[in-house]
Coordinates of C-alpha atoms in Angstrom, one line a residue:
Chain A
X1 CA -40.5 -25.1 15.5
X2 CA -38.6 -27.8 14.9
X3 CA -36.7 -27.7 11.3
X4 CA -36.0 -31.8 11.8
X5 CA -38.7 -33.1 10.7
X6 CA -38.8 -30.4 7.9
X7 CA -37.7 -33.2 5.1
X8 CA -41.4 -32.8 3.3
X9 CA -41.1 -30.7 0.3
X10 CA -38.9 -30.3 -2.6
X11 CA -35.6 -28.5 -2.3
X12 CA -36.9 -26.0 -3.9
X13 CA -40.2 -24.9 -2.1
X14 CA -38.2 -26.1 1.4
X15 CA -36.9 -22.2 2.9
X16 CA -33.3 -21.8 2.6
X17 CA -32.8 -21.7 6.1
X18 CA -34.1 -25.3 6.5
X19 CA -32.4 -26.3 3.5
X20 CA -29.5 -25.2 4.8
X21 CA -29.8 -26.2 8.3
X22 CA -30.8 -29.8 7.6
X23 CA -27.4 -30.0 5.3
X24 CA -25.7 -28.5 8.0
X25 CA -26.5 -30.7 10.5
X26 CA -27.0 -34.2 8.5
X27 CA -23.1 -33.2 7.2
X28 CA -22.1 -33.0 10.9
X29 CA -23.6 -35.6 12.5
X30 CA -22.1 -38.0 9.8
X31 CA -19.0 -36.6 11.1
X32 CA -19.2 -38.1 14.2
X33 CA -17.6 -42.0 14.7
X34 CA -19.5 -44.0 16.9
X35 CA -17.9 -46.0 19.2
X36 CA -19.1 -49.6 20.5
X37 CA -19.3 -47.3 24.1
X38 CA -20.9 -44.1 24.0
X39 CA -18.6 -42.9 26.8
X40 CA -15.3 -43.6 24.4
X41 CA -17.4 -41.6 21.8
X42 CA -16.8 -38.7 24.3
X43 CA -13.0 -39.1 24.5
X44 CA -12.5 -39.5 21.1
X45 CA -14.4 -36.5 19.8
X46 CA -13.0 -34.7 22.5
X47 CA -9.5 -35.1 20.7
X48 CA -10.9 -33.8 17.3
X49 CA -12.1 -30.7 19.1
X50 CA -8.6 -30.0 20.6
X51 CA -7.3 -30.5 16.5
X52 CA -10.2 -28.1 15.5
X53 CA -8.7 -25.5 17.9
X54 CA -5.0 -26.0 16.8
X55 CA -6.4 -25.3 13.2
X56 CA -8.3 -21.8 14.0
X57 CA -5.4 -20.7 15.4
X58 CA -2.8 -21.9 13.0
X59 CA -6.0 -20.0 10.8
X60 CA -5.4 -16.7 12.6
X61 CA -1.9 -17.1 12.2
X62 CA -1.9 -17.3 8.7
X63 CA -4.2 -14.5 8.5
X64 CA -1.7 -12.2 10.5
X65 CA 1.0 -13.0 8.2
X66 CA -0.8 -12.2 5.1
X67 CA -1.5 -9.0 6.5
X68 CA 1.5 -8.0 7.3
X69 CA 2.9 -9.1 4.3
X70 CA 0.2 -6.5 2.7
X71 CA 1.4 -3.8 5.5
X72 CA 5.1 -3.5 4.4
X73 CA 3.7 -3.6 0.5
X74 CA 2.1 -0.6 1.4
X75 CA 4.8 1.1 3.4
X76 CA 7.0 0.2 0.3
X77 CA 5.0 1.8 -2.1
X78 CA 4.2 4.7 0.0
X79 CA 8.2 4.8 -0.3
X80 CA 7.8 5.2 -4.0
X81 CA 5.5 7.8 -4.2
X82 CA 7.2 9.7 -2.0
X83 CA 9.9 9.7 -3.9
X84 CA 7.8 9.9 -7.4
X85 CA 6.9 13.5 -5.7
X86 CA 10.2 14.7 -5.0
X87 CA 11.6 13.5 -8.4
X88 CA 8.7 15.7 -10.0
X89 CA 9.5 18.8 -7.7
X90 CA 13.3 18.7 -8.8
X91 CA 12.1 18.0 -12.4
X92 CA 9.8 21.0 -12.8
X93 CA 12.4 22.7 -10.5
X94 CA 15.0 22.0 -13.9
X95 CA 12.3 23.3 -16.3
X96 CA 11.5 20.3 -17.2
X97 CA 7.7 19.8 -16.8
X98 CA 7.5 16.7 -19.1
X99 CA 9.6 15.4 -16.8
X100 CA 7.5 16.3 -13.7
X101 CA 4.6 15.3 -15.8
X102 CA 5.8 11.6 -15.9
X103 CA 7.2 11.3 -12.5
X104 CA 3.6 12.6 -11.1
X105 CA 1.6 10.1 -13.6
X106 CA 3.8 7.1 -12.1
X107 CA 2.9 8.7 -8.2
X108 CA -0.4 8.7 -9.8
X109 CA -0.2 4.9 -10.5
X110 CA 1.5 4.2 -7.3
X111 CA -1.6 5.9 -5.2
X112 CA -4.2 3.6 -7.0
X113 CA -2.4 0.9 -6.4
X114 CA -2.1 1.8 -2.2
X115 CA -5.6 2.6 -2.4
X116 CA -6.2 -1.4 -3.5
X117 CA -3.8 -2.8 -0.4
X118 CA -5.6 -0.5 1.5
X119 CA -8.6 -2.3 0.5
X120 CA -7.0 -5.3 1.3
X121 CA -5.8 -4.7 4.6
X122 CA -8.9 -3.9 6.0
X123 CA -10.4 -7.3 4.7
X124 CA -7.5 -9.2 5.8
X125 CA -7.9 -7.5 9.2
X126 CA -11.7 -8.4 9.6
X127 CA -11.3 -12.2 8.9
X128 CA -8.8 -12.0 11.4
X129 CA -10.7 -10.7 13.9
X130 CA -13.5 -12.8 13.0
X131 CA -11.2 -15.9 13.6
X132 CA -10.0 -15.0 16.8
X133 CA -13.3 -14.6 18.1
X134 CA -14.5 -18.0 16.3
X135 CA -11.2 -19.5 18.0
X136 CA -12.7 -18.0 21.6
X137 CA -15.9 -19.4 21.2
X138 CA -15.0 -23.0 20.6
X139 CA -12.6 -22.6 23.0
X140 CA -15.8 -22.0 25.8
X141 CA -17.9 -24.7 24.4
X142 CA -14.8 -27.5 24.2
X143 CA -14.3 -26.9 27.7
X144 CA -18.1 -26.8 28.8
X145 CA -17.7 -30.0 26.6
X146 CA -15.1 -31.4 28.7
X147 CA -16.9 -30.6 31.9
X148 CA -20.0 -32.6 31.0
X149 CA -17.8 -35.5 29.4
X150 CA -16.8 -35.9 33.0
X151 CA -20.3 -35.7 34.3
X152 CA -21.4 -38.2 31.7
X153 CA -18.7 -40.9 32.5
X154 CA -18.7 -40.8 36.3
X155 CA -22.0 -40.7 36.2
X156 CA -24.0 -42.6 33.4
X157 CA -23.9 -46.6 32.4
X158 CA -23.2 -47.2 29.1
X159 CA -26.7 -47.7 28.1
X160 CA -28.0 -44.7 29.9
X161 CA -24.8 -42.1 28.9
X162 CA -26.6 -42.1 25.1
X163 CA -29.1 -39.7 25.2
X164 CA -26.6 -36.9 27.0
X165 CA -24.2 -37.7 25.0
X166 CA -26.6 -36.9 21.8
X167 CA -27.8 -33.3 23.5
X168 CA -23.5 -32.7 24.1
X169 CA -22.7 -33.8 20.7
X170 CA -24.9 -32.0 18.4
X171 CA -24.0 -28.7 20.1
X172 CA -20.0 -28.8 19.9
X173 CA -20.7 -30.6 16.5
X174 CA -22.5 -27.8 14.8
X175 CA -19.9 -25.5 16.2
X176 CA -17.0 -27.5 15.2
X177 CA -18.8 -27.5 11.0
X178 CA -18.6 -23.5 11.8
X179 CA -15.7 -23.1 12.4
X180 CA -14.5 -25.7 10.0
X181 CA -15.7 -23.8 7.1
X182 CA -14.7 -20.0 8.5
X183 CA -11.2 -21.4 8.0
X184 CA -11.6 -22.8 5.3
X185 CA -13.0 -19.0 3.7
X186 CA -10.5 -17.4 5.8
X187 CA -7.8 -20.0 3.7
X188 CA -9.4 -19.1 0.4
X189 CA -9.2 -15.5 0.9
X190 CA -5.8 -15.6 1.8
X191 CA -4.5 -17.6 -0.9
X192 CA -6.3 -15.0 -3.3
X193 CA -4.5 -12.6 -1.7
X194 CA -1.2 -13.8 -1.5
X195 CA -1.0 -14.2 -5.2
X196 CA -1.7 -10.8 -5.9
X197 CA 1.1 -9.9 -3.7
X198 CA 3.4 -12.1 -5.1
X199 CA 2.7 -9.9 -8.1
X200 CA 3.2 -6.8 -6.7
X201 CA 6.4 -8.0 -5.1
X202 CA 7.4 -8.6 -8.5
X203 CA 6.6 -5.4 -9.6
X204 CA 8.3 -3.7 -6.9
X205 CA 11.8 -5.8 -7.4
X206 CA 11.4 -4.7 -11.1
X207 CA 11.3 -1.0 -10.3
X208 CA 8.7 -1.1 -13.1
X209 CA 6.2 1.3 -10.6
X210 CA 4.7 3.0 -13.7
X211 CA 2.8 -0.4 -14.2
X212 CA 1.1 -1.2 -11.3
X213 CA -2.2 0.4 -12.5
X214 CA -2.7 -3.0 -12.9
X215 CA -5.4 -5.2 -13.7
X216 CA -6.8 -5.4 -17.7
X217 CA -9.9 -3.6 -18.0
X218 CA -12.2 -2.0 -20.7
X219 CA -11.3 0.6 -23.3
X220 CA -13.8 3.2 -21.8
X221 CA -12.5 2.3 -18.1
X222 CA -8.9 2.8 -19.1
X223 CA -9.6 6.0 -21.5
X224 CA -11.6 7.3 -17.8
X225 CA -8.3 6.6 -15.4
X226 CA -6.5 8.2 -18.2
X227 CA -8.8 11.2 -18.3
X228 CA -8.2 10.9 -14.0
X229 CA -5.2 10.6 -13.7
X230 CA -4.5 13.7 -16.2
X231 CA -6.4 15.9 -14.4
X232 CA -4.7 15.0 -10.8
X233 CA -1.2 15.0 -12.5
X234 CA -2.0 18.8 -14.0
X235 CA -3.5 19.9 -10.2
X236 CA -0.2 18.6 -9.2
X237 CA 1.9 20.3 -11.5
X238 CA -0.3 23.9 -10.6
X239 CA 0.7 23.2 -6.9
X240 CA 4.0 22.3 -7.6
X241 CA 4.9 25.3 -9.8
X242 CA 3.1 27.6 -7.3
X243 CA 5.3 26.4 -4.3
X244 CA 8.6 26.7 -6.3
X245 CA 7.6 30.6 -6.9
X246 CA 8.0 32.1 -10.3
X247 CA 11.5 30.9 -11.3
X248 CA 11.3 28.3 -12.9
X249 CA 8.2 28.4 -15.2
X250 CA 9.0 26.1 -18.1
X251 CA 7.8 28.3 -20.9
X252 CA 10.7 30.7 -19.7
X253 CA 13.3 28.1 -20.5
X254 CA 12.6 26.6 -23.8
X255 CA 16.3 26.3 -24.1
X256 CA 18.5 23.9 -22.9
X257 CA 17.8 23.3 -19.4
X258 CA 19.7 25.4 -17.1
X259 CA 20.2 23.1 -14.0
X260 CA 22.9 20.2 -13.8
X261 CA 20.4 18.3 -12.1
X262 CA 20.5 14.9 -13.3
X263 CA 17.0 13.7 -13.1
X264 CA 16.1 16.6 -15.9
X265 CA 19.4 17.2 -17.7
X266 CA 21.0 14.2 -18.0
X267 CA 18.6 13.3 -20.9
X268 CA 17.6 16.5 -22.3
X269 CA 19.0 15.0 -25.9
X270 CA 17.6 14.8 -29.6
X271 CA 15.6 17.8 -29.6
X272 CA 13.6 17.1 -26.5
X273 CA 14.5 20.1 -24.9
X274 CA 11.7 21.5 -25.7
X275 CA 9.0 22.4 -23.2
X276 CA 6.5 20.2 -23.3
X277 CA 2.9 20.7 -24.6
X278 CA 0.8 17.5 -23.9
X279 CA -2.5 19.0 -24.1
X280 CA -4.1 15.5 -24.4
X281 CA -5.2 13.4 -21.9
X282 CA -3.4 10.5 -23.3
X283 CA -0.3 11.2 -23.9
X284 CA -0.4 10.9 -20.1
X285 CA -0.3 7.5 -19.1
X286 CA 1.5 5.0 -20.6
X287 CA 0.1 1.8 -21.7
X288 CA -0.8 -0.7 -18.7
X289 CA 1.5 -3.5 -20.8
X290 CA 4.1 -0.9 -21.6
X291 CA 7.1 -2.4 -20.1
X292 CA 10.0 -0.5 -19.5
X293 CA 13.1 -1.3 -21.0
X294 CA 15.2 -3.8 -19.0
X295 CA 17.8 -1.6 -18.5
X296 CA 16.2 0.3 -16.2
X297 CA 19.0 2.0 -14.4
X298 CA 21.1 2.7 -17.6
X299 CA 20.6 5.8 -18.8
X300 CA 18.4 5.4 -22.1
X301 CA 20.7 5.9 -25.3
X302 CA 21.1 8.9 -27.2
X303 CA 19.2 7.7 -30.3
X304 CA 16.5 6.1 -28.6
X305 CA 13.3 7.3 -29.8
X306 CA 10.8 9.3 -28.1
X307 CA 7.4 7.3 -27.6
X308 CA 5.7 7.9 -30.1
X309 CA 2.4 10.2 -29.9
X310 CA 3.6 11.5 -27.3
X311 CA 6.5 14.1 -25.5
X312 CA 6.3 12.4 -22.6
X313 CA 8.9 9.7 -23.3
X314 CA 8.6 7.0 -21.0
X315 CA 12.6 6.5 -21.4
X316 CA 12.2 10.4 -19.9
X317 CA 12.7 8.1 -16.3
X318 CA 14.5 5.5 -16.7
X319 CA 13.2 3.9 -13.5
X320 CA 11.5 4.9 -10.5
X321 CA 14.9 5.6 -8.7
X322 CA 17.1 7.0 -11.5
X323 CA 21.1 7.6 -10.9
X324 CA 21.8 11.3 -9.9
X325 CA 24.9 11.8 -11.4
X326 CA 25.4 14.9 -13.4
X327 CA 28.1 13.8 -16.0
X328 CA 27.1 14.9 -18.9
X329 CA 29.1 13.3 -22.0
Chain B
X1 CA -35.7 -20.7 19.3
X2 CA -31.9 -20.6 18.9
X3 CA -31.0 -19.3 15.4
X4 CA -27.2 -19.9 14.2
X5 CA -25.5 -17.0 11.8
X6 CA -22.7 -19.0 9.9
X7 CA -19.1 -17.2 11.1
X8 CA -21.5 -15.3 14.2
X9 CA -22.6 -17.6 16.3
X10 CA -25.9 -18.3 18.0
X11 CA -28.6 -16.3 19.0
X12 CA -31.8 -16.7 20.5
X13 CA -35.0 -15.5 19.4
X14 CA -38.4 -15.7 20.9
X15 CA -41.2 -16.5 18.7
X16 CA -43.1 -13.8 17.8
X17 CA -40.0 -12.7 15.9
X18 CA -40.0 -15.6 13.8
X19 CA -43.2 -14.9 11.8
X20 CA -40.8 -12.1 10.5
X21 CA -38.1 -13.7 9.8
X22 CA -39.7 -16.2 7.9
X23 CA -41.3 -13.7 5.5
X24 CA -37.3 -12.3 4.9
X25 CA -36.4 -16.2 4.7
X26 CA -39.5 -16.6 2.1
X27 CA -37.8 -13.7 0.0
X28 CA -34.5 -15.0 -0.1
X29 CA -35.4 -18.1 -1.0
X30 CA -37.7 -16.2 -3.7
X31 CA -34.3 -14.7 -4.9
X32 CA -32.8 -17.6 -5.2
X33 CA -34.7 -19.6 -7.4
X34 CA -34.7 -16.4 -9.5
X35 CA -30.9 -16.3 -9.9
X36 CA -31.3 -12.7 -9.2
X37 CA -27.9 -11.5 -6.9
X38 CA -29.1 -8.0 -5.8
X39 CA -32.6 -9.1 -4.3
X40 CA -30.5 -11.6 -3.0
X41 CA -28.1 -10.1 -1.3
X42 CA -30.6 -7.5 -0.4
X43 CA -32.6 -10.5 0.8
X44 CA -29.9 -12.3 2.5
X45 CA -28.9 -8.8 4.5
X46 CA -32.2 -7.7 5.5
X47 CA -32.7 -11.6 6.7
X48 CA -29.4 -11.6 8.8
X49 CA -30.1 -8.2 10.2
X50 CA -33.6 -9.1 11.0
X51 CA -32.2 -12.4 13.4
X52 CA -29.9 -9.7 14.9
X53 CA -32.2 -7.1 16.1
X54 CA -34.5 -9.7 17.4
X55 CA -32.0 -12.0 19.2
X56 CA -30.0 -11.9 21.7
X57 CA -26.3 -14.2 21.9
X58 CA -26.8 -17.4 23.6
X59 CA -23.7 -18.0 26.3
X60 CA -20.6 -19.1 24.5
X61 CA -20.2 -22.5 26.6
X62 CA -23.7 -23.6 25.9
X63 CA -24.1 -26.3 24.0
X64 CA -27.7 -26.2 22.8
X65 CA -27.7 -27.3 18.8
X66 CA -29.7 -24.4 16.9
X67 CA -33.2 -24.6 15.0
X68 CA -32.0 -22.7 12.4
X69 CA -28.8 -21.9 10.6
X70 CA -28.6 -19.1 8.2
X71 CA -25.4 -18.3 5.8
X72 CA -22.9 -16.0 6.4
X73 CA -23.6 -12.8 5.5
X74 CA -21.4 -12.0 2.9
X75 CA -22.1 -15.0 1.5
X76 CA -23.0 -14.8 -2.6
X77 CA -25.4 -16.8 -4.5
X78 CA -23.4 -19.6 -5.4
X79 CA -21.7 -19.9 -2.3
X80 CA -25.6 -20.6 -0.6
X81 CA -26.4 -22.6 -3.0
X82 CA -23.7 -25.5 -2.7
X83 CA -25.0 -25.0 0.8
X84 CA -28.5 -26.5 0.3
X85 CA -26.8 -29.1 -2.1
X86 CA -24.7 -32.0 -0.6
X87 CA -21.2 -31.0 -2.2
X88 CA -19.3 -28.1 0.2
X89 CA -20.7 -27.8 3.4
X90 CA -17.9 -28.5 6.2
X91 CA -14.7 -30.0 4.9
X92 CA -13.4 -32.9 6.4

């Protein structure tokens, strides 16, 4: 079969594989410069293939540091949930399940948004891979290039070094196209990626964890999550209140709280005391644009107001990494 | 016949395989008239892993040009379609 004399047809009844293989290989022959001797031709493309393999690797490269860059993200957040879990065993520990409630919602958060870099990471990963091994291949045809450039020169006159030269070309010359455009994907995919790290870089020098769950999405989608994440954050809760033993149940300490744990007593003011009874779903999750207030490592004032329709302030945590001092005014 | 998968590599594939492969290639190209993304993705996959199973990878230092070149597999409509246009197929 020979898909070079395939030009009969239209574009649209010609197979996508001719289609594409006659673009293909019309795009790189154009590519190639030809000199007033053939046998320069062979020098001079020679050079371009040596370029092409600077840029694959300088492609892998780049690659690499993308996904490290998505590596410690993950590490990082993995650091904040962590600690989102601790803060919601000390919490519930205080009697304060409304605190426990939020920190385990924000861990809840924090998990999705792992779960995404994860994602990530893997992709990342594979286009690396599949770079390197792009980067091998022209590596073995540039030097099997090189070899028969030799042939061709010592042995060939100008007038007879054409048709080898044709055969050599349009192999290294397809393979050069391929690998042109794998890094160019590769670079597309990368700079997607970087951006959305650049925003969760952000988001982690805010501190502002509790609003990573991220990207804008339907009413239904985000009741859903809600709905999700409620249910995980109540298993939690059940876990945690079975491993602390029967101490500290919250409905046995509807007064003030008894620890002076900073994390739940430190803000126990205005009434909110009070164990707390979210029985909806969402009063669980705060808003996806709720941004915290500035001040994140201040404690919240004494008349700031709970948010509203629900107990589970979102002042309750100041910030992912609240002070634990126990002064008490 | 020596059958290029975009981002792969070469393979080679004897003939009788082909009358396959052209029926998958038919399909795709049914899909892609359509506008319809699943049977073309399902088209496209089914096409790639047909040229798989029947070929076997040509020697990386040959330099043999390929009959055929088919897109990369994860490849989505558009993406194959600026390939059989003129605009976007290799950059510089």
């Amino acid at each position: 079969m020979e898909a070079g004399t395939g030009t009969k047809g239209t574009a649209a009844s010609m197979s996508v594989m001719k289609r594409v293989t006659l673009i293909f290989r019309s795009k790189a022959n154009k590519a190639l410069d030809r000199m007033e001797d053939p046998r320069e031709t062979l020098d001079y493309s020679y050079q371009r293939q040596l370029e092409m393999l600077q840029k694959v690797r300088r492609g892998v490269a780049d690659v690499a540091t993308s996904r490290k860059r998505v590596e410690l993200q993950m590490n990082q957040i993995q650091q904040q949930s962590n600690k989102l879990e601790k803060q919601a065993r000390d919490a519930l520990g205080a009697g304060r399940e409304d605190l426990a409630r939020e920190a385990l919602t924000r861990r809840s958060s924090a998990q999705s948004q792992l779960n995404d870099l994860q994602a990530q990471y893997a992709s990342l990963q594979a286009e690396e891979e599949k770079l390197t091994v792009a980067s091998q291949r022209l590596q073995s045809k540039v030097d099997a290039f090189r070899t028969r450039k030799e042939t061709i020169k010592a042995t060939y006159t100008a007038a007879e070094a054409q048709t080898r030269i044709n055969e050599a070309f349009s192999g290294i010359s397809e393979e050069m196209g391929d690998v042109g455009m794998a890094i160019q994907r590769a670079e597309d995919k990368t700079a997607q990626m970087q951006a959305r790290a650049g925003a969760i870089d952000e988001l982690l020098a805010s501190g502002a964890l509790e609003d990573v769950s991220g990207t804008p999405r339907d009413d239904i989608q985000a009741e859903l999550d809600r709905m999700g994440a409620g249910n995980d954050v109540e298993l939690e809760l059940q876990k945690l209140r079975g491993e602390l033993g029967s101490g500290s149940t919250p409905e046995l300490e509807a007064g003030p709280p008894a620890g002076s744990d900073g994390n739940a007593a430190r803000n126990s003011n205005s009434g909110r005391t009070a164990p707390a009874p979210p029985e909806t779903a969402n009063g669980v999750q705060p808003p996806a644009d709720g941004v915290q207030p500035p001040a994140g490592h201040g404690a919240p004032t004494a008349g700031e107001p709970a948010i509203p329709a629900s107990d589970v302030g979102e002042s309750a945590i100041p910030s992912a990494d609240p002070p634990r001092t126990s002064d008490q005014p | 016949m020596i059958v290029r998968i975009l981002g792969e590599g070469q393979l080679r594939i004897d003939d009788p395989a082909t009358a396959g492969l052209s029926d998958l290639d038919a399909r795709l190209t049914a899909a892609i008239d359509a506008g319809d993304e699943p049977a073309f993705r399902r088209a496209l996959k089914a096409l790639i892993a047909g040229a798989r199973a029947a070929g076997t990878p040509v020697p990386a230092d040959s330099l043999q040009p390929s009959e055929l070149i088919l897109p990369y597999e994860d490849a989505d409509l558009a993406e194959v379609r600026k390939m059989m246009t003129d605009e976007g197929l290799i950059p510089g």
